[in-house]
Short mmCIF file of C-alpha atoms and ligand atoms in Angstrom, two decimals:
data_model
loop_
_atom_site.label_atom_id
_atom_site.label_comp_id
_atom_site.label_asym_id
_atom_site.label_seq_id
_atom_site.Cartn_x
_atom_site.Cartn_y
_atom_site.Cartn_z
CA UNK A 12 -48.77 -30.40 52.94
CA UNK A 13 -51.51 -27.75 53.51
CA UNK A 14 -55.64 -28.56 53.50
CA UNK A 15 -56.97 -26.26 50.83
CA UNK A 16 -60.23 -25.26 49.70
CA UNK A 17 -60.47 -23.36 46.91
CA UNK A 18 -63.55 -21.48 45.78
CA UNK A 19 -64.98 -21.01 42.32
CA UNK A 20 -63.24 -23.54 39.79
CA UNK A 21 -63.27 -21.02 36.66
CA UNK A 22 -60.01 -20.29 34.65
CA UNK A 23 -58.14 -19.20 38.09
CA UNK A 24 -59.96 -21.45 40.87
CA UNK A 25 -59.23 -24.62 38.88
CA UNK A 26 -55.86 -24.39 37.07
CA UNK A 27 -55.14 -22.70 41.13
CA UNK A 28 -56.43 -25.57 42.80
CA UNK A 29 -54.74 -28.28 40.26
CA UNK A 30 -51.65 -26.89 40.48
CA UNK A 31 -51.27 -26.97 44.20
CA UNK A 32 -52.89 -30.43 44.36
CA UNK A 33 -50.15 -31.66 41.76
CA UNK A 34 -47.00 -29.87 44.30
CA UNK A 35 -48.54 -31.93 47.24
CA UNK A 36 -51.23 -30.08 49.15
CA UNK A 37 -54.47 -31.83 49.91
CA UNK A 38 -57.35 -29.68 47.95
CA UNK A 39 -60.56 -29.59 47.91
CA UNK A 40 -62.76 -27.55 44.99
CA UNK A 41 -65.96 -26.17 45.43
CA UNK A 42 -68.00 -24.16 42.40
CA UNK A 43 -71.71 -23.21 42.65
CA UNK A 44 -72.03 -25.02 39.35
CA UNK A 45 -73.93 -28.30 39.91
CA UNK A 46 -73.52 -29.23 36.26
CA UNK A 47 -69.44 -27.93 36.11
CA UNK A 48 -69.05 -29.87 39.17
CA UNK A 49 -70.58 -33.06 38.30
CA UNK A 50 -68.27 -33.22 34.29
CA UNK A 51 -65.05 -32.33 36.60
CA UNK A 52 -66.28 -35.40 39.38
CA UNK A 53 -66.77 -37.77 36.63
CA UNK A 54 -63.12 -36.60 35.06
CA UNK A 55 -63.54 -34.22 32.36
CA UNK A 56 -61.91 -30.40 32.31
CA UNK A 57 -64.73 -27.88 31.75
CA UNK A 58 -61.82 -25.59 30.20
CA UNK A 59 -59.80 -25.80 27.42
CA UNK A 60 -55.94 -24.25 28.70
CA UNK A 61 -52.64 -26.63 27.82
CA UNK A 62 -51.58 -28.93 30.02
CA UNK A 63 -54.29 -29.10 32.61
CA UNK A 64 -56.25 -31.87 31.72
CA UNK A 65 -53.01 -34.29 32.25
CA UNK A 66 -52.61 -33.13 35.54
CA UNK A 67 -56.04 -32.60 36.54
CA UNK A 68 -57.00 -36.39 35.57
CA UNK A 69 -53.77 -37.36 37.50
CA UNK A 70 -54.29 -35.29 41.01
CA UNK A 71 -58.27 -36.76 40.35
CA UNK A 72 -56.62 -40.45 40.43
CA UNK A 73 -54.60 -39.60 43.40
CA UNK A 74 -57.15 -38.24 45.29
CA UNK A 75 -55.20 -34.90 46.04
CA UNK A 76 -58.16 -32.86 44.31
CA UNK A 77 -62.25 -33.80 45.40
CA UNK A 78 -64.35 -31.49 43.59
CA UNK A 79 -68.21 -30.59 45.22
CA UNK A 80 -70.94 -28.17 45.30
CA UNK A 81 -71.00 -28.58 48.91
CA UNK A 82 -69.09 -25.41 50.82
CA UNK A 83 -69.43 -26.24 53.91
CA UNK A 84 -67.95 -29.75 53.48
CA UNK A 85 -64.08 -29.38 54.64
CA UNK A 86 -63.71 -25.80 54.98
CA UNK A 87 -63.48 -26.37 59.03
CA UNK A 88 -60.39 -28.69 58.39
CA UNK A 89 -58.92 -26.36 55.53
CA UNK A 90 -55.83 -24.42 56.40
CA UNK A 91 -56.29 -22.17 53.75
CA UNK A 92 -59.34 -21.10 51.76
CA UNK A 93 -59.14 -19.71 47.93
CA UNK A 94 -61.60 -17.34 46.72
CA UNK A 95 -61.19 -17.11 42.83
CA UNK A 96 -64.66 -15.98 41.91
CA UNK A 97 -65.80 -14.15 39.12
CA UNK A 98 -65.62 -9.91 39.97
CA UNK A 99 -67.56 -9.20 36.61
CA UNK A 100 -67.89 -5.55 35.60
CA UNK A 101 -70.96 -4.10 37.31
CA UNK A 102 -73.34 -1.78 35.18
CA UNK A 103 -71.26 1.51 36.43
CA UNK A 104 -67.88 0.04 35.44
CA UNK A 105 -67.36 -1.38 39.39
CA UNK A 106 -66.15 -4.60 40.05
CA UNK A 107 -69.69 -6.82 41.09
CA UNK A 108 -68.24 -7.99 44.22
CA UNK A 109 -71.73 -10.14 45.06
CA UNK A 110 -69.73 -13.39 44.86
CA UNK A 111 -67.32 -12.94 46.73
CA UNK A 112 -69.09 -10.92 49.29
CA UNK A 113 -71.63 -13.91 49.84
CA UNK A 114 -68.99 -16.71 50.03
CA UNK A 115 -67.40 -14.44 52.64
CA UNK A 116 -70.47 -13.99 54.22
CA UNK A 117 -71.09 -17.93 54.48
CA UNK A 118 -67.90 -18.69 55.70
CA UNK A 119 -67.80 -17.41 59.21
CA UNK A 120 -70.17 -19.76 60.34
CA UNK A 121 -68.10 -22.83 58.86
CA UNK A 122 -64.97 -22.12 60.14
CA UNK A 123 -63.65 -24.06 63.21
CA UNK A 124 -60.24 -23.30 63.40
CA UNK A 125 -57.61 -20.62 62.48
CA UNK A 126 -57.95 -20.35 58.77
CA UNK A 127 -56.07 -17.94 56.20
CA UNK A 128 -58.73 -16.79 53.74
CA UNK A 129 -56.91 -15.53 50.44
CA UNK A 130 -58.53 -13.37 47.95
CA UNK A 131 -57.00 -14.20 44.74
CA UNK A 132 -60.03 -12.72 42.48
CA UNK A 133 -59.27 -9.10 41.10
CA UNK A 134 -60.68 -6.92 43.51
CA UNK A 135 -60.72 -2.87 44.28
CA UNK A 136 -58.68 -1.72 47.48
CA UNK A 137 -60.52 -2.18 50.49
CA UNK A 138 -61.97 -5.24 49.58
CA UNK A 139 -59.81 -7.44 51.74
CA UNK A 140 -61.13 -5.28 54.82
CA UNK A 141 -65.04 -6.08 53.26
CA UNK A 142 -64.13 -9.75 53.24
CA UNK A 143 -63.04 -9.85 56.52
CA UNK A 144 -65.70 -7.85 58.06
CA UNK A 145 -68.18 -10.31 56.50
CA UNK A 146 -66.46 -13.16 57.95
CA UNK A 147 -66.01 -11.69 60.98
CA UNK A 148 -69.92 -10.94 61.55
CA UNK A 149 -70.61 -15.03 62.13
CA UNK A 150 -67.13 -16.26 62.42
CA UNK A 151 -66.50 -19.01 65.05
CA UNK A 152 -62.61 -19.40 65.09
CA UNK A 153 -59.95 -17.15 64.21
CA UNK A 154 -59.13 -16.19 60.43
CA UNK A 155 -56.42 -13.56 58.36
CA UNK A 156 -57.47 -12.10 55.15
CA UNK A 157 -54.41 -11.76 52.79
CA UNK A 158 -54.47 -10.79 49.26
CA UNK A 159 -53.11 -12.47 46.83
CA UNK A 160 -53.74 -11.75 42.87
CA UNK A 161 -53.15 -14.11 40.07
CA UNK A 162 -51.25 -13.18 37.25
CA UNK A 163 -51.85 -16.35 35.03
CA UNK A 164 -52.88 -16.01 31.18
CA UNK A 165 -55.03 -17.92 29.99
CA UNK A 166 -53.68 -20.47 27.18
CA UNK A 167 -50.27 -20.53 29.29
CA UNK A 168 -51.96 -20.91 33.11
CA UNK A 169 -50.46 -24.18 34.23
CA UNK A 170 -47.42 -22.79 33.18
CA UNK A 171 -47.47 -19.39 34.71
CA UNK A 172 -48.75 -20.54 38.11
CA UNK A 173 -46.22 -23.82 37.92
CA UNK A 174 -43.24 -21.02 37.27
CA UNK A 175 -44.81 -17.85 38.55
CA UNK A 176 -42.10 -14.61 37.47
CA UNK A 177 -43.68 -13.22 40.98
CA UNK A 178 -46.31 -14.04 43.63
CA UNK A 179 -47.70 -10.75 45.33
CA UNK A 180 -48.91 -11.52 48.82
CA UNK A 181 -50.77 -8.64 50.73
CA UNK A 182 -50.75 -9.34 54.28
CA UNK A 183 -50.89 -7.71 57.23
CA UNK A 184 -50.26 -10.89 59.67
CA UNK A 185 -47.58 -12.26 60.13
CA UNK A 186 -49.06 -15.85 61.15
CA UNK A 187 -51.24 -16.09 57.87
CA UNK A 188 -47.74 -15.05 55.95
CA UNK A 189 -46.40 -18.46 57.54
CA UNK A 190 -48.45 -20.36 55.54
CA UNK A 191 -48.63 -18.53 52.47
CA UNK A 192 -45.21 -19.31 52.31
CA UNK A 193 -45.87 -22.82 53.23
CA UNK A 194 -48.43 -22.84 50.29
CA UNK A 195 -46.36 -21.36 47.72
CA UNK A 196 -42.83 -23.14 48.64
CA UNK A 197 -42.62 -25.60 46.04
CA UNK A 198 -42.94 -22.80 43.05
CA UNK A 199 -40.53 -20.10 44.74
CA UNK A 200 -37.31 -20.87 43.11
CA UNK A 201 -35.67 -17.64 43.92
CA UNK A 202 -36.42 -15.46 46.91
CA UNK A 203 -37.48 -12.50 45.12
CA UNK A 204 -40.35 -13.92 43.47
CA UNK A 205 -42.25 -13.34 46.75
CA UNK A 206 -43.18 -10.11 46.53
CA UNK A 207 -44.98 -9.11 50.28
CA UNK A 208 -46.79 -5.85 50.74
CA UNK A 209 -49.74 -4.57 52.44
CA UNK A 210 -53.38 -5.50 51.75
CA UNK A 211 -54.33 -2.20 49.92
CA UNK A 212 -51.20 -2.33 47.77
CA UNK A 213 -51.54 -5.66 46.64
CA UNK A 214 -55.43 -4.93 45.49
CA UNK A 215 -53.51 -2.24 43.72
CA UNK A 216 -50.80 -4.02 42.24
CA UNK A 217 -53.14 -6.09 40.47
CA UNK A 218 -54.91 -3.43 38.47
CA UNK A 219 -52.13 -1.58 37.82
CA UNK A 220 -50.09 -4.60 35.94
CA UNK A 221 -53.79 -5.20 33.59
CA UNK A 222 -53.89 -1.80 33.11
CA UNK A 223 -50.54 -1.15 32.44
CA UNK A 224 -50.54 -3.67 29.48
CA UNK A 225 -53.88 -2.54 28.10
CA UNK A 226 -52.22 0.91 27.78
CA UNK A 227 -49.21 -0.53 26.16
CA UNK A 228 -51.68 -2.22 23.49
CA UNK A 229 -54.01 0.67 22.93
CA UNK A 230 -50.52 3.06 22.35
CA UNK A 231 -49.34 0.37 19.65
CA UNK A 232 -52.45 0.57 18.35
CA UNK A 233 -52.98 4.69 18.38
CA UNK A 234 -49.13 4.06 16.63
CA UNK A 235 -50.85 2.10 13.79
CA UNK A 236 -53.28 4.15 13.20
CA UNK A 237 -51.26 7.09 13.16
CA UNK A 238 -49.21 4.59 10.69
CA UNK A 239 -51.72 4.04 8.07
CA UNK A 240 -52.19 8.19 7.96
CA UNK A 241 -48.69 8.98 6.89
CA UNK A 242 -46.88 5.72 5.33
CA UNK A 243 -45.22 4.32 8.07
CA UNK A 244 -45.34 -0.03 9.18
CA UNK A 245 -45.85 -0.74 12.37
CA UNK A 246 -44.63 -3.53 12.32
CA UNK A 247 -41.49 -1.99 11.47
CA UNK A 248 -41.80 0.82 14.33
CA UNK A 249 -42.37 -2.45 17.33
CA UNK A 250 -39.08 -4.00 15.79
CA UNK A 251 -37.82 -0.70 16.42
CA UNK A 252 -38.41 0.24 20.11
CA UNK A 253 -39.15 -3.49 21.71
CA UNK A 254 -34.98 -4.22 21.90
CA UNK A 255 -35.32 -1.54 24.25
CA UNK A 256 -35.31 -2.64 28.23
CA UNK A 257 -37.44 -0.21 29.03
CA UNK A 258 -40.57 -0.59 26.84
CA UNK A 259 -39.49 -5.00 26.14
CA UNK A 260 -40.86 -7.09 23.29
CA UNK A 261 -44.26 -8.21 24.60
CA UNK A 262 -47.77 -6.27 24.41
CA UNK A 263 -46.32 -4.16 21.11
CA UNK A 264 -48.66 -5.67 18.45
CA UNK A 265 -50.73 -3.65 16.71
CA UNK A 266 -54.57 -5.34 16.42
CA UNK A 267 -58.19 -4.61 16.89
CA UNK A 268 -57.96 -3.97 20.27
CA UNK A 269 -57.96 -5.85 23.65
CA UNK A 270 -60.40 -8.13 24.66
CA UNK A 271 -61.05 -11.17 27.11
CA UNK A 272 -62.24 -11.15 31.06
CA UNK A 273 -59.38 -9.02 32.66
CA UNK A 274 -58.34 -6.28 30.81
CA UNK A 275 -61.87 -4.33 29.54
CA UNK A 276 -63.22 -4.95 33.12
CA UNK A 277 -60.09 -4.21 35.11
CA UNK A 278 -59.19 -0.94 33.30
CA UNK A 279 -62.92 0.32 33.76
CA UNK A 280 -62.93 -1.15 37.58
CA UNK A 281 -59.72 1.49 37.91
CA UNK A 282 -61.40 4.03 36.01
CA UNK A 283 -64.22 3.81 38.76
CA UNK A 284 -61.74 3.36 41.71
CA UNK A 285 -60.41 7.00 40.53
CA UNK A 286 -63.37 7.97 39.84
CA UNK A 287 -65.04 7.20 43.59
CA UNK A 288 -61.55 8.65 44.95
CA UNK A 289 -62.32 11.88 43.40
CA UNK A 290 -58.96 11.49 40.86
CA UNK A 291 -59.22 12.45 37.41
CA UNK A 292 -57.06 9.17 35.57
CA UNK A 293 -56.73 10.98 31.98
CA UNK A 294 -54.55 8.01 31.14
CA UNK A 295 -57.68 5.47 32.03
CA UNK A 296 -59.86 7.45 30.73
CA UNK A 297 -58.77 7.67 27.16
CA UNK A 298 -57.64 4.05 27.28
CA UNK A 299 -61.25 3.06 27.30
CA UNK A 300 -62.29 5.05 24.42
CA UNK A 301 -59.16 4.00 22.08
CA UNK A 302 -60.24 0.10 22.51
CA UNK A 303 -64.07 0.34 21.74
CA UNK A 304 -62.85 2.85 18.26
CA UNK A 305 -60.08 0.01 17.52
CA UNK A 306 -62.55 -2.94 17.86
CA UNK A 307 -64.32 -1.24 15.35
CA UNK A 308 -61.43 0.07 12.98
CA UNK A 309 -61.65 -3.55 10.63
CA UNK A 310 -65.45 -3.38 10.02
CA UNK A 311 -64.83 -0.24 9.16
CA UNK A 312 -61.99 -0.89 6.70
CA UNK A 313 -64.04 -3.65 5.48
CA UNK A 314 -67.27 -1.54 4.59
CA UNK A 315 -64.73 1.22 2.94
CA UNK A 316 -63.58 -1.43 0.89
CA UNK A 317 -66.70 -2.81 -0.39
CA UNK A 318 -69.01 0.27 0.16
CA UNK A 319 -72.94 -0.77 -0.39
CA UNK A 320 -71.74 -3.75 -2.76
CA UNK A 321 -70.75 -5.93 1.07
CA UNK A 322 -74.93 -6.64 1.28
CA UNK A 323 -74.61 -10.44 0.24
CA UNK A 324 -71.29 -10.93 0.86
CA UNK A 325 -69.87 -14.15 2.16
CA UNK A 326 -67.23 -13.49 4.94
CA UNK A 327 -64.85 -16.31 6.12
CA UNK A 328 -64.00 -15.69 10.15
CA UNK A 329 -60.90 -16.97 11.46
CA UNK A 330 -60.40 -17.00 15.10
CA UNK A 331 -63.25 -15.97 17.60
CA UNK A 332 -61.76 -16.57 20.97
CA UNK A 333 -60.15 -13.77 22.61
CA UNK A 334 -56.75 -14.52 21.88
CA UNK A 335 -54.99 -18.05 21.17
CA UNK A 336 -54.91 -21.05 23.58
CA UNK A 337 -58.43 -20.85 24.57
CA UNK A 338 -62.15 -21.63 24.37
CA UNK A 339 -62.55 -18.36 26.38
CA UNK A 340 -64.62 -15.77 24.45
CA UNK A 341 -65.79 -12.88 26.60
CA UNK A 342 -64.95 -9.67 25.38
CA UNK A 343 -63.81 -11.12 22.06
CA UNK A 344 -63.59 -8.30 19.33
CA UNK A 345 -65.29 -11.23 17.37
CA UNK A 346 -68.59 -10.88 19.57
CA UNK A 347 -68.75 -6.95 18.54
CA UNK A 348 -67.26 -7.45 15.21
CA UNK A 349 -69.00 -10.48 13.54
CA UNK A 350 -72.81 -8.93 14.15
CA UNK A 351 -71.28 -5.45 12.80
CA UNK A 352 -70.39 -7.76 9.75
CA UNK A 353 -73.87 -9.27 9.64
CA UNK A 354 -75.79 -5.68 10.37
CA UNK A 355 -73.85 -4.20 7.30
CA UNK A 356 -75.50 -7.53 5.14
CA UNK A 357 -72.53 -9.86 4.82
CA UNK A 358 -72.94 -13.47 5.94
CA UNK A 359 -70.51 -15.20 8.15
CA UNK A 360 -68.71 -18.21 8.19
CA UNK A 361 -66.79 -18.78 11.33
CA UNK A 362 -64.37 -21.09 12.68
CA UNK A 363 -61.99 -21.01 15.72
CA UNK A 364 -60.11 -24.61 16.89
CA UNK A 365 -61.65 -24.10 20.53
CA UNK A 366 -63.68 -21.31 20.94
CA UNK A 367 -67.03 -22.90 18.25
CA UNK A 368 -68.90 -23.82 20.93
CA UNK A 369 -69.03 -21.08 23.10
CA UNK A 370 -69.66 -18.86 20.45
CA UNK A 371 -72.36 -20.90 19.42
CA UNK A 372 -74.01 -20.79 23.01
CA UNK A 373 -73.60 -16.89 23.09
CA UNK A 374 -74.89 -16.10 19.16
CA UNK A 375 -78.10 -18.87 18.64
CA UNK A 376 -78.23 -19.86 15.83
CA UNK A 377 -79.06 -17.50 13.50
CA UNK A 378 -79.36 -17.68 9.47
CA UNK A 379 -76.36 -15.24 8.49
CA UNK A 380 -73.77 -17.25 10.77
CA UNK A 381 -72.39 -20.59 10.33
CA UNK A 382 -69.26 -22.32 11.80
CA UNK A 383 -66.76 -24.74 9.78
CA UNK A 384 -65.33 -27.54 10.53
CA UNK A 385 -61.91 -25.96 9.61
CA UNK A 386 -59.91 -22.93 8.39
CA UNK A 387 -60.22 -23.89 5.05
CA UNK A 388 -63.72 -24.81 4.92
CA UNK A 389 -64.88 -21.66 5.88
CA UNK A 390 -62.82 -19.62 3.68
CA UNK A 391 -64.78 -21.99 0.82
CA UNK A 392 -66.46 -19.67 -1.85
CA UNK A 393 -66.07 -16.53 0.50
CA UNK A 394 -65.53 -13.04 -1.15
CA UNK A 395 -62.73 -12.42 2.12
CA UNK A 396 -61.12 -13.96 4.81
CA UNK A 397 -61.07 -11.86 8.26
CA UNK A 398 -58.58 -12.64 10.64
CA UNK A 399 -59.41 -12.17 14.46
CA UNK A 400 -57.76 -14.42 16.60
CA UNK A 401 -53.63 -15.03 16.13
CA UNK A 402 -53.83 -18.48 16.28
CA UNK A 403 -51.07 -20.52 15.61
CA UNK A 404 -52.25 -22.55 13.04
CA UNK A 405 -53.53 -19.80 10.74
CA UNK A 406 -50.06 -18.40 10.96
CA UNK A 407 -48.68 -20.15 7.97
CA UNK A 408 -51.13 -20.90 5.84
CA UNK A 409 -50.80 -22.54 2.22
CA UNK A 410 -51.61 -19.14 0.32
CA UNK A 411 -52.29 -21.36 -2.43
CA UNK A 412 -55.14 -23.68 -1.21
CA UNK A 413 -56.24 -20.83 0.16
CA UNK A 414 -56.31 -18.44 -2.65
CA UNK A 415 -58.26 -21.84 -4.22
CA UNK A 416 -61.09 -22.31 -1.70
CA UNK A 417 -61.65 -18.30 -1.25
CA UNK A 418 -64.14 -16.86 -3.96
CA UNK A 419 -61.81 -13.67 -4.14
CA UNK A 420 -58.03 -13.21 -2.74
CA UNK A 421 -58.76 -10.96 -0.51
CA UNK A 422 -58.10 -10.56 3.33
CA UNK A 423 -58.98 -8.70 6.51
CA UNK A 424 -56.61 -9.46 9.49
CA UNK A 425 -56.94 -7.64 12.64
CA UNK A 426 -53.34 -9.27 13.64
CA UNK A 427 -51.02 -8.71 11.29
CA UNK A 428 -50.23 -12.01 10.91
CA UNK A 429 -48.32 -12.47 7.83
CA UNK A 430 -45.31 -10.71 7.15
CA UNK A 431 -46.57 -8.51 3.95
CA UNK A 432 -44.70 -10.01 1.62
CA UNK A 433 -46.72 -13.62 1.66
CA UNK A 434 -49.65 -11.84 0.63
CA UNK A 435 -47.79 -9.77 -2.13
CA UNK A 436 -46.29 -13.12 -3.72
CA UNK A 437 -49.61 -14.87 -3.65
CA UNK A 438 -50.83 -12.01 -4.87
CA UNK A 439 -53.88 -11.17 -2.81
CA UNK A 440 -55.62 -7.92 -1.36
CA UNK A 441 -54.39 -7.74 1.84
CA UNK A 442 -54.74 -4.83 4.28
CA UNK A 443 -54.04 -5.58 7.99
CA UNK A 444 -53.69 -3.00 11.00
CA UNK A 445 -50.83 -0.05 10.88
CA UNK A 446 -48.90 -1.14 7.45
CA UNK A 447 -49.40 -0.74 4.14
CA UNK A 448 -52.31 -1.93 2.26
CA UNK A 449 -51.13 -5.02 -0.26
CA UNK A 450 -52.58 -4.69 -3.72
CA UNK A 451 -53.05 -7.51 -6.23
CA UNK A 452 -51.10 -6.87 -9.48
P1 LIG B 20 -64.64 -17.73 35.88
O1 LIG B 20 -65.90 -17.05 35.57
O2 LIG B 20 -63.94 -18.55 34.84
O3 LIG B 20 -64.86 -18.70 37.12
C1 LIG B 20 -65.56 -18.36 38.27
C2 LIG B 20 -66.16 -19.64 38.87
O4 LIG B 20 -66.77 -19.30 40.11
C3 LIG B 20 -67.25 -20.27 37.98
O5 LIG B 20 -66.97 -21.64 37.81
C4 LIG B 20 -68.52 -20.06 38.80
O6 LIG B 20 -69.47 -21.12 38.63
C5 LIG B 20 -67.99 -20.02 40.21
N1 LIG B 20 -68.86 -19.34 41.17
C6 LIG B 20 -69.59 -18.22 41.01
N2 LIG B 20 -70.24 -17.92 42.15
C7 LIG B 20 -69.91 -18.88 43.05
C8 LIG B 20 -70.25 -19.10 44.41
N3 LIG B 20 -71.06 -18.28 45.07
N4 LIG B 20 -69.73 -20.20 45.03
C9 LIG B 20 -68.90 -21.03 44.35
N5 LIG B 20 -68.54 -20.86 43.07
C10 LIG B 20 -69.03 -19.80 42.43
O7 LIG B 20 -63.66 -16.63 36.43
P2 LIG B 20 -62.07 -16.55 36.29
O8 LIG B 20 -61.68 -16.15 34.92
O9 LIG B 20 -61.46 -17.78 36.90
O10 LIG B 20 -61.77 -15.30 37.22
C11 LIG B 20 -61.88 -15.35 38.63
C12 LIG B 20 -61.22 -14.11 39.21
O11 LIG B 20 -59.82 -14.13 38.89
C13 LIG B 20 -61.76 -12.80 38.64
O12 LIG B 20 -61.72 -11.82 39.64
C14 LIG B 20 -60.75 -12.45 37.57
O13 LIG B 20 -60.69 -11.07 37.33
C15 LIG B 20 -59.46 -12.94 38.18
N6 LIG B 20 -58.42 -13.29 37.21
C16 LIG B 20 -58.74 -13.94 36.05
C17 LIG B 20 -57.73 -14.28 35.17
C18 LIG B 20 -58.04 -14.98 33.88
O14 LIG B 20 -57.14 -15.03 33.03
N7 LIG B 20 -59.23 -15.53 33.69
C19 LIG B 20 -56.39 -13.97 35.46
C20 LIG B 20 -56.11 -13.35 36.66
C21 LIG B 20 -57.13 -13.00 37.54
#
């Protein structure tokens, strides 16, 4: 059993901290958030993600997880200390490091004994070295830095960090390695899931992998749209190439772009790394670009198809969290898209099975929007559907109750959700991203 703290109980601190209280380790959570802090003491998950509120109310019972405001409380009898806090994308692209720079800086004084400090937020090389230096101006005892990124995704993190396919540790002690492995031994079930490197390389590794699958998207995507121009399906052409080992299934469907807290800020946090290191990254570069013209590709399909007649038009919303599986909506295409919707004169009415309330919070209320109590009620007496989130449960959909609740058979989906034959049967306008258009008959 190791004493943990873990810092910062977002969508990596807590399903982090959970996880390791539920393999045995004694943990102790700490978040800035007085209000956060006081809904997880009394029992309830501030996040929606699968599977964690069973555990988290059953480590709570146990006492293997205390959750508190308070950092200096524990931290001198913590073993290791977890910093997932939030590196949000400065106003230059850079990774704001002001959290995690401040914990770091609050630490020194607190620690009493040899303690392994690991930095599992996303941060740019060199941080580790920053962190340490911080520590190191008031620290009392002796401490390692180590790096060690999280490779969760949301909707499936309990069951990415319970069966990790690799932990990256960055490390350049042997001592704090010790009990890294001593943390992590009850999810290693094959020895090459550790992965060890160096500090620098393990800052890297992490924005390479986010990077690397945000270019993956944005080529399916350039694919589509190259698609639409000269009759090919997409859908068709991913079938065709994912078989292959080299390129695999996953991060091949064609959509309106990548969203959520990772991706848009870790791709521009590389694009400034290069940047500062005097390297011109064509690839990052033009990755940035492709997204912000594909978040916009369905508005504009949308105002092609109705031209100035969309001013009054009543547009149902599916899905406005970032992808399926969570509440979590930053950098949805739905926060871009849905007041693109509004500016052109349509009215919106939304609905997403998690993500309502936080999309409330971040919109006000405001006349043009509203939010249903389900699919179906928001598609009632709408001139379209748009579809922005792949949620399961708008994946089959009765075309029939649908076609009766919508004003006009016509939809918008920004996943290609339906193979195109549904829509042809049911007889519906249907145009989706990188395949043909569907006509009504
Ligand atoms: P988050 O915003 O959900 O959570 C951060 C938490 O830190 C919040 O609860 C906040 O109140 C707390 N916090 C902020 N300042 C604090 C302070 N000074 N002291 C204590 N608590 C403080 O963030 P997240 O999504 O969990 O991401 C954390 C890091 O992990 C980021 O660097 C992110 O890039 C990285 N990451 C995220 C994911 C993901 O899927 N969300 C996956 C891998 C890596």
């Amino acid at each position: 059993m190791v004493k943990i703290t873990v810092v910062g109980t977002g969508y990596v601190g807590l399903v982090t901290g959970v996880c390791l209280a539920h393999v045995g380790h004694q943990v102790r959570c700490v978040d800035i958030d007085a209000a956060k802090v006081a809904r997880m003491q009394a029992g309830e998950v501030p996040i929606y993600e699968p599977g964690l509120e069973e555990i988290f109310q059953d480590v709570l019972r146990q006492k293997k997880l205390t959750v508190t405001t308070d950092l200096s409380e524990g931290v001198a009898s913590s073993d290791v200390i977890f910093l997932a806090l939030p590196t949000p994308p400065g106003a230059d692209g850079s990774a704001d490091l002001s959290a995690i720079l401040a914990v770091s800086k609050q630490l020194g004084p607190l620690l009493e004994r040899y303690a392994v400090i690991v930095d599992k937020s996303t941060v740019p090389v060199g941080t580790g070295e920053e962190v340490a230096r911080r520590i190191a101006e008031g620290a009392k005892a002796e401490f390692a830095v180590v790096s060690n990124p999280e490779f969760l995704r949301e909707g499936l993190a309990v069951q990415d960090f319970m069966h990790p396919d690799r932990i990256v540790i960055g490390s350049d002690s042997d001592k704090a390695l010790a009990v890294m492995k001593e943390v992590y031994e009850p999810f290693i079930e094959t020895p090459d899931q550790l992965v060890l490197m160096d500090i620098r390389s393990a800052e890297m590794t992490k924005y390479a992998a986010n990077s690397f699958l945000a270019m993956k998207v944005s080529f399916m995507n350039e694919i589509a749209n190259l698609s639409e121009l000269v009759g090919a399906n997409v859908d068709a052409v991913r079938l065709g190439i994912g078989p292959d080992p080299r390129i695999g299934r996953q991060f091949l469907r064609a959509g309106i772009g990548y969203g959520g807290s990772c991706f848009p800020k870790d791709v521009q946090a590389l694009q400034y790394t290069a940047h500062q290191a005097g390297y011109d990254f064509k690839l990052i570069n033009s990755l940035v670009r492709v997204n912000e013209l594909q978040q916009r590709r369905l508005v504009e399909k949308i105002a092609k198809y109705y031209g100035d007649a969309i001013k009054g038009k009543k547009l149902a919303v599916w899905g406005l969290a970032f992808k399926p599986d969570t509440d979590d909506i930053r950098e949805a295409p739905a926060l871009d898209i849905i007041p693109d919707l509004l500016a052109l004169g349509a009215s919106v009415a939304a609905y997403d099975p998690e993500a309502m309330d936080n999309t409330r919070r971040h919109f006000g209320e405001t006349g043009n929007l509203s939010f249903a109590s389900s699919a179906l009620e928001a598609a009632r007496g709408a001139d379209a559907l748009v579809i922005l989130t792949e949620w399961e449960e708008f994946r089959a959909p009765d075309f029939s109750a649908l076609r009766d609740h919508l004003g006009q058979p016509v939809i918008f989906d920004g996943r290609n959700l339906y193979d195109l034959e549904l829509p042809r049967q049911a007889d519906f306008y249907y145009e989706s991203i990188g395949r043909p258009v569907v006509k009504p008959s």
